[in-house]
JSON list of C-alpha atoms in Angstrom, two decimals:
[
{"chain": "A", "resi": 675, "resn": "UNK", "atom": "CA", "xyz": [-2.13, 19.81, 10.84]},
{"chain": "A", "resi": 676, "resn": "UNK", "atom": "CA", "xyz": [-3.70, 22.27, 13.28]},
{"chain": "A", "resi": 677, "resn": "UNK", "atom": "CA", "xyz": [-4.97, 25.35, 11.43]},
{"chain": "A", "resi": 678, "resn": "UNK", "atom": "CA", "xyz": [-6.87, 27.90, 13.53]},
{"chain": "A", "resi": 679, "resn": "UNK", "atom": "CA", "xyz": [-8.21, 25.23, 15.92]},
{"chain": "A", "resi": 680, "resn": "UNK", "atom": "CA", "xyz": [-9.19, 22.95, 13.04]},
{"chain": "A", "resi": 681, "resn": "UNK", "atom": "CA", "xyz": [-7.43, 19.65, 12.51]},
{"chain": "A", "resi": 682, "resn": "UNK", "atom": "CA", "xyz": [-6.91, 18.95, 8.82]},
{"chain": "A", "resi": 683, "resn": "UNK", "atom": "CA", "xyz": [-6.33, 15.34, 7.85]},
{"chain": "A", "resi": 684, "resn": "UNK", "atom": "CA", "xyz": [-5.24, 15.08, 4.24]},
{"chain": "A", "resi": 685, "resn": "UNK", "atom": "CA", "xyz": [-3.84, 11.56, 4.04]},
{"chain": "A", "resi": 686, "resn": "UNK", "atom": "CA", "xyz": [-3.95, 8.26, 5.86]},
{"chain": "A", "resi": 687, "resn": "UNK", "atom": "CA", "xyz": [-2.52, 4.80, 5.43]},
{"chain": "A", "resi": 688, "resn": "UNK", "atom": "CA", "xyz": [-3.31, 1.43, 7.04]},
{"chain": "A", "resi": 689, "resn": "UNK", "atom": "CA", "xyz": [-0.89, -0.55, 9.15]},
{"chain": "A", "resi": 690, "resn": "UNK", "atom": "CA", "xyz": [0.31, -3.93, 7.90]},
{"chain": "A", "resi": 691, "resn": "UNK", "atom": "CA", "xyz": [-1.51, -7.03, 9.18]},
{"chain": "A", "resi": 692, "resn": "UNK", "atom": "CA", "xyz": [-1.01, -7.80, 12.88]},
{"chain": "A", "resi": 693, "resn": "UNK", "atom": "CA", "xyz": [1.26, -10.69, 13.81]},
{"chain": "A", "resi": 694, "resn": "UNK", "atom": "CA", "xyz": [-0.29, -12.05, 17.03]},
{"chain": "A", "resi": 695, "resn": "UNK", "atom": "CA", "xyz": [3.07, -13.40, 18.20]},
{"chain": "A", "resi": 696, "resn": "UNK", "atom": "CA", "xyz": [4.56, -9.89, 18.28]},
{"chain": "A", "resi": 697, "resn": "UNK", "atom": "CA", "xyz": [1.70, -7.93, 19.84]},
{"chain": "A", "resi": 698, "resn": "UNK", "atom": "CA", "xyz": [2.33, -6.15, 23.12]},
{"chain": "A", "resi": 699, "resn": "UNK", "atom": "CA", "xyz": [0.11, -8.48, 25.13]},
{"chain": "A", "resi": 700, "resn": "UNK", "atom": "CA", "xyz": [2.83, -10.49, 26.81]},
{"chain": "A", "resi": 701, "resn": "UNK", "atom": "CA", "xyz": [2.07, -13.51, 24.63]},
{"chain": "A", "resi": 702, "resn": "UNK", "atom": "CA", "xyz": [-1.59, -13.62, 25.64]},
{"chain": "A", "resi": 703, "resn": "UNK", "atom": "CA", "xyz": [-4.08, -13.78, 22.82]},
{"chain": "A", "resi": 704, "resn": "UNK", "atom": "CA", "xyz": [-6.92, -12.03, 24.64]},
{"chain": "A", "resi": 705, "resn": "UNK", "atom": "CA", "xyz": [-7.16, -9.03, 22.33]},
{"chain": "A", "resi": 706, "resn": "UNK", "atom": "CA", "xyz": [-10.78, -8.42, 21.34]},
{"chain": "A", "resi": 707, "resn": "UNK", "atom": "CA", "xyz": [-9.76, -7.01, 17.96]},
{"chain": "A", "resi": 708, "resn": "UNK", "atom": "CA", "xyz": [-6.22, -8.04, 16.92]},
{"chain": "A", "resi": 709, "resn": "UNK", "atom": "CA", "xyz": [-5.97, -5.10, 14.49]},
{"chain": "A", "resi": 710, "resn": "UNK", "atom": "CA", "xyz": [-6.54, -2.74, 17.41]},
{"chain": "A", "resi": 711, "resn": "UNK", "atom": "CA", "xyz": [-3.09, -3.51, 18.79]},
{"chain": "A", "resi": 712, "resn": "UNK", "atom": "CA", "xyz": [-1.42, -2.47, 15.52]},
{"chain": "A", "resi": 713, "resn": "UNK", "atom": "CA", "xyz": [-0.62, 1.18, 16.36]},
{"chain": "A", "resi": 714, "resn": "UNK", "atom": "CA", "xyz": [1.41, 0.15, 19.43]},
{"chain": "A", "resi": 715, "resn": "UNK", "atom": "CA", "xyz": [3.50, -2.52, 17.72]},
{"chain": "A", "resi": 716, "resn": "UNK", "atom": "CA", "xyz": [7.16, -1.55, 17.44]},
{"chain": "A", "resi": 717, "resn": "UNK", "atom": "CA", "xyz": [7.35, -2.71, 13.83]},
{"chain": "A", "resi": 718, "resn": "UNK", "atom": "CA", "xyz": [4.36, -0.55, 12.93]},
{"chain": "A", "resi": 719, "resn": "UNK", "atom": "CA", "xyz": [5.78, 2.48, 14.71]},
{"chain": "A", "resi": 720, "resn": "UNK", "atom": "CA", "xyz": [8.86, 2.12, 12.48]},
{"chain": "A", "resi": 721, "resn": "UNK", "atom": "CA", "xyz": [6.61, 1.53, 9.44]},
{"chain": "A", "resi": 722, "resn": "UNK", "atom": "CA", "xyz": [4.67, 4.71, 10.21]},
{"chain": "A", "resi": 723, "resn": "UNK", "atom": "CA", "xyz": [7.87, 6.75, 10.54]},
{"chain": "A", "resi": 724, "resn": "UNK", "atom": "CA", "xyz": [9.14, 5.38, 7.23]},
{"chain": "A", "resi": 725, "resn": "UNK", "atom": "CA", "xyz": [5.83, 6.12, 5.46]},
{"chain": "A", "resi": 726, "resn": "UNK", "atom": "CA", "xyz": [5.85, 9.73, 6.66]},
{"chain": "A", "resi": 727, "resn": "UNK", "atom": "CA", "xyz": [9.46, 10.07, 5.51]},
{"chain": "A", "resi": 728, "resn": "UNK", "atom": "CA", "xyz": [8.53, 8.76, 2.05]},
{"chain": "A", "resi": 729, "resn": "UNK", "atom": "CA", "xyz": [5.54, 11.10, 1.81]},
{"chain": "A", "resi": 730, "resn": "UNK", "atom": "CA", "xyz": [7.78, 14.05, 2.60]},
{"chain": "A", "resi": 731, "resn": "UNK", "atom": "CA", "xyz": [10.24, 12.92, -0.07]},
{"chain": "A", "resi": 732, "resn": "UNK", "atom": "CA", "xyz": [7.52, 13.42, -2.70]},
{"chain": "A", "resi": 733, "resn": "UNK", "atom": "CA", "xyz": [6.50, 16.81, -1.25]},
{"chain": "A", "resi": 734, "resn": "UNK", "atom": "CA", "xyz": [3.42, 15.66, 0.64]},
{"chain": "A", "resi": 735, "resn": "UNK", "atom": "CA", "xyz": [2.82, 17.64, 3.82]},
{"chain": "A", "resi": 736, "resn": "UNK", "atom": "CA", "xyz": [3.13, 14.75, 6.27]},
{"chain": "A", "resi": 737, "resn": "UNK", "atom": "CA", "xyz": [2.74, 15.12, 10.02]},
{"chain": "A", "resi": 738, "resn": "UNK", "atom": "CA", "xyz": [1.46, 12.46, 12.35]},
{"chain": "A", "resi": 739, "resn": "UNK", "atom": "CA", "xyz": [-1.79, 13.70, 13.92]},
{"chain": "A", "resi": 740, "resn": "UNK", "atom": "CA", "xyz": [-2.96, 10.35, 15.26]},
{"chain": "A", "resi": 741, "resn": "UNK", "atom": "CA", "xyz": [-4.56, 7.16, 14.07]},
{"chain": "A", "resi": 742, "resn": "UNK", "atom": "CA", "xyz": [-7.91, 5.90, 12.83]},
{"chain": "A", "resi": 743, "resn": "UNK", "atom": "CA", "xyz": [-10.19, 2.97, 13.42]},
{"chain": "A", "resi": 744, "resn": "UNK", "atom": "CA", "xyz": [-13.62, 1.84, 12.30]},
{"chain": "A", "resi": 745, "resn": "UNK", "atom": "CA", "xyz": [-16.65, 1.11, 14.42]},
{"chain": "A", "resi": 746, "resn": "UNK", "atom": "CA", "xyz": [-20.07, -0.42, 14.08]},
{"chain": "A", "resi": 747, "resn": "UNK", "atom": "CA", "xyz": [-23.01, 1.48, 15.59]},
{"chain": "A", "resi": 748, "resn": "UNK", "atom": "CA", "xyz": [-20.67, 3.55, 17.76]},
{"chain": "A", "resi": 749, "resn": "UNK", "atom": "CA", "xyz": [-19.06, 0.56, 19.50]},
{"chain": "A", "resi": 750, "resn": "UNK", "atom": "CA", "xyz": [-15.36, 1.31, 19.66]},
{"chain": "A", "resi": 751, "resn": "UNK", "atom": "CA", "xyz": [-14.38, 2.10, 23.25]},
{"chain": "A", "resi": 752, "resn": "UNK", "atom": "CA", "xyz": [-12.38, -0.82, 24.62]},
{"chain": "A", "resi": 753, "resn": "UNK", "atom": "CA", "xyz": [-9.03, -1.40, 26.30]},
{"chain": "A", "resi": 754, "resn": "UNK", "atom": "CA", "xyz": [-7.13, -1.53, 22.99]},
{"chain": "A", "resi": 755, "resn": "UNK", "atom": "CA", "xyz": [-8.57, 1.77, 21.80]},
{"chain": "A", "resi": 756, "resn": "UNK", "atom": "CA", "xyz": [-7.73, 3.47, 25.08]},
{"chain": "A", "resi": 757, "resn": "UNK", "atom": "CA", "xyz": [-4.21, 1.99, 25.15]},
{"chain": "A", "resi": 758, "resn": "UNK", "atom": "CA", "xyz": [-3.56, 3.09, 21.55]},
{"chain": "A", "resi": 759, "resn": "UNK", "atom": "CA", "xyz": [-4.65, 6.64, 22.26]},
{"chain": "A", "resi": 760, "resn": "UNK", "atom": "CA", "xyz": [-2.67, 6.73, 25.51]},
{"chain": "A", "resi": 761, "resn": "UNK", "atom": "CA", "xyz": [0.40, 5.53, 23.60]},
{"chain": "A", "resi": 762, "resn": "UNK", "atom": "CA", "xyz": [0.00, 8.21, 20.93]},
{"chain": "A", "resi": 763, "resn": "UNK", "atom": "CA", "xyz": [-0.59, 11.05, 23.37]},
{"chain": "A", "resi": 764, "resn": "UNK", "atom": "CA", "xyz": [2.24, 9.94, 25.67]},
{"chain": "A", "resi": 765, "resn": "UNK", "atom": "CA", "xyz": [4.87, 8.97, 23.10]},
{"chain": "A", "resi": 766, "resn": "UNK", "atom": "CA", "xyz": [4.19, 11.20, 20.11]},
{"chain": "A", "resi": 767, "resn": "UNK", "atom": "CA", "xyz": [2.20, 14.30, 20.96]},
{"chain": "A", "resi": 768, "resn": "UNK", "atom": "CA", "xyz": [-0.42, 15.16, 23.56]},
{"chain": "A", "resi": 769, "resn": "UNK", "atom": "CA", "xyz": [-2.56, 16.66, 20.79]},
{"chain": "A", "resi": 770, "resn": "UNK", "atom": "CA", "xyz": [-2.88, 13.50, 18.67]},
{"chain": "A", "resi": 771, "resn": "UNK", "atom": "CA", "xyz": [-6.38, 12.22, 17.97]},
{"chain": "A", "resi": 772, "resn": "UNK", "atom": "CA", "xyz": [-8.17, 8.97, 17.32]},
{"chain": "A", "resi": 773, "resn": "UNK", "atom": "CA", "xyz": [-10.49, 9.31, 14.34]},
{"chain": "A", "resi": 774, "resn": "UNK", "atom": "CA", "xyz": [-13.41, 6.88, 14.39]},
{"chain": "A", "resi": 775, "resn": "UNK", "atom": "CA", "xyz": [-15.31, 6.05, 11.22]},
{"chain": "A", "resi": 776, "resn": "UNK", "atom": "CA", "xyz": [-18.66, 4.45, 12.03]},
{"chain": "A", "resi": 777, "resn": "UNK", "atom": "CA", "xyz": [-19.33, 2.36, 8.94]},
{"chain": "A", "resi": 778, "resn": "UNK", "atom": "CA", "xyz": [-22.88, 1.37, 9.88]},
{"chain": "A", "resi": 779, "resn": "UNK", "atom": "CA", "xyz": [-23.97, 4.96, 10.46]},
{"chain": "A", "resi": 780, "resn": "UNK", "atom": "CA", "xyz": [-22.18, 6.07, 7.30]},
{"chain": "A", "resi": 781, "resn": "UNK", "atom": "CA", "xyz": [-24.06, 3.44, 5.30]},
{"chain": "A", "resi": 782, "resn": "UNK", "atom": "CA", "xyz": [-27.31, 5.16, 6.34]},
{"chain": "A", "resi": 783, "resn": "UNK", "atom": "CA", "xyz": [-26.50, 8.14, 4.15]},
{"chain": "A", "resi": 784, "resn": "UNK", "atom": "CA", "xyz": [-24.13, 10.53, 5.91]},
{"chain": "A", "resi": 785, "resn": "UNK", "atom": "CA", "xyz": [-20.44, 10.17, 6.66]},
{"chain": "A", "resi": 786, "resn": "UNK", "atom": "CA", "xyz": [-19.85, 9.47, 10.35]},
{"chain": "A", "resi": 787, "resn": "UNK", "atom": "CA", "xyz": [-16.40, 10.58, 11.51]},
{"chain": "A", "resi": 788, "resn": "UNK", "atom": "CA", "xyz": [-15.52, 11.62, 15.06]},
{"chain": "A", "resi": 789, "resn": "UNK", "atom": "CA", "xyz": [-12.21, 12.58, 16.65]},
{"chain": "A", "resi": 790, "resn": "UNK", "atom": "CA", "xyz": [-11.23, 11.88, 20.26]},
{"chain": "A", "resi": 791, "resn": "UNK", "atom": "CA", "xyz": [-8.46, 12.66, 22.73]},
{"chain": "A", "resi": 792, "resn": "UNK", "atom": "CA", "xyz": [-7.91, 11.48, 26.27]},
{"chain": "A", "resi": 793, "resn": "UNK", "atom": "CA", "xyz": [-8.24, 14.24, 28.86]},
{"chain": "A", "resi": 794, "resn": "UNK", "atom": "CA", "xyz": [-5.20, 15.39, 30.88]},
{"chain": "A", "resi": 795, "resn": "UNK", "atom": "CA", "xyz": [-6.90, 14.02, 34.02]},
{"chain": "A", "resi": 796, "resn": "UNK", "atom": "CA", "xyz": [-7.27, 10.59, 32.41]},
{"chain": "A", "resi": 797, "resn": "UNK", "atom": "CA", "xyz": [-3.68, 10.66, 31.14]},
{"chain": "A", "resi": 798, "resn": "UNK", "atom": "CA", "xyz": [-2.43, 11.36, 34.69]},
{"chain": "A", "resi": 799, "resn": "UNK", "atom": "CA", "xyz": [-4.62, 8.61, 36.18]},
{"chain": "A", "resi": 800, "resn": "UNK", "atom": "CA", "xyz": [-3.42, 6.09, 33.57]},
{"chain": "A", "resi": 801, "resn": "UNK", "atom": "CA", "xyz": [0.22, 7.06, 34.16]},
{"chain": "A", "resi": 802, "resn": "UNK", "atom": "CA", "xyz": [-0.25, 6.39, 37.89]},
{"chain": "A", "resi": 803, "resn": "UNK", "atom": "CA", "xyz": [-1.99, 3.04, 37.12]},
{"chain": "A", "resi": 804, "resn": "UNK", "atom": "CA", "xyz": [-5.26, 4.32, 38.57]},
{"chain": "A", "resi": 805, "resn": "UNK", "atom": "CA", "xyz": [-7.22, 3.31, 35.47]},
{"chain": "A", "resi": 806, "resn": "UNK", "atom": "CA", "xyz": [-9.26, 0.13, 35.52]},
{"chain": "A", "resi": 807, "resn": "UNK", "atom": "CA", "xyz": [-12.01, -1.25, 33.30]},
{"chain": "A", "resi": 808, "resn": "UNK", "atom": "CA", "xyz": [-13.89, -2.66, 36.28]}
]
C-alpha cells in the first residue's frame, strides 16, 4: 500500500509450480526460467485473486502491489521479467512493482531488495511493439 510515497509490503505468497504446457509461450519451451512465466499464467492470476480474497476474509489488509522474484548477483533482467512487469502495469495497475531479492548479495550480510517499474515511455514502446531485445 502506498503511504506518503512509501510502498509498504506486508505479505507475499508464491505462485504454484509452473506447468510448461500451459505457459503463455505458444507451446514453445524456450523460457530461460520456467518460474518466471508464472505471474502471467491465467490459472495463477485466478489463484492470486483468490488468495487476496481469502486474506481479506481474515482481516488482512490485502492489495496487489506487484510481484517478486529472486536473483543471483543482480542478474534478473530478461524477457520474462520484462513481460511480467508489463503485464502487471498494463492489466492491474500502472503503479505495481517488481521486487527483486538478490540472494547472493543478501548472503554476504545485508538484505538486498530492490523495487522496479517500467517507465511510461517503455510501456508505450512495448504497446506499439517497438521493443526488441536485439
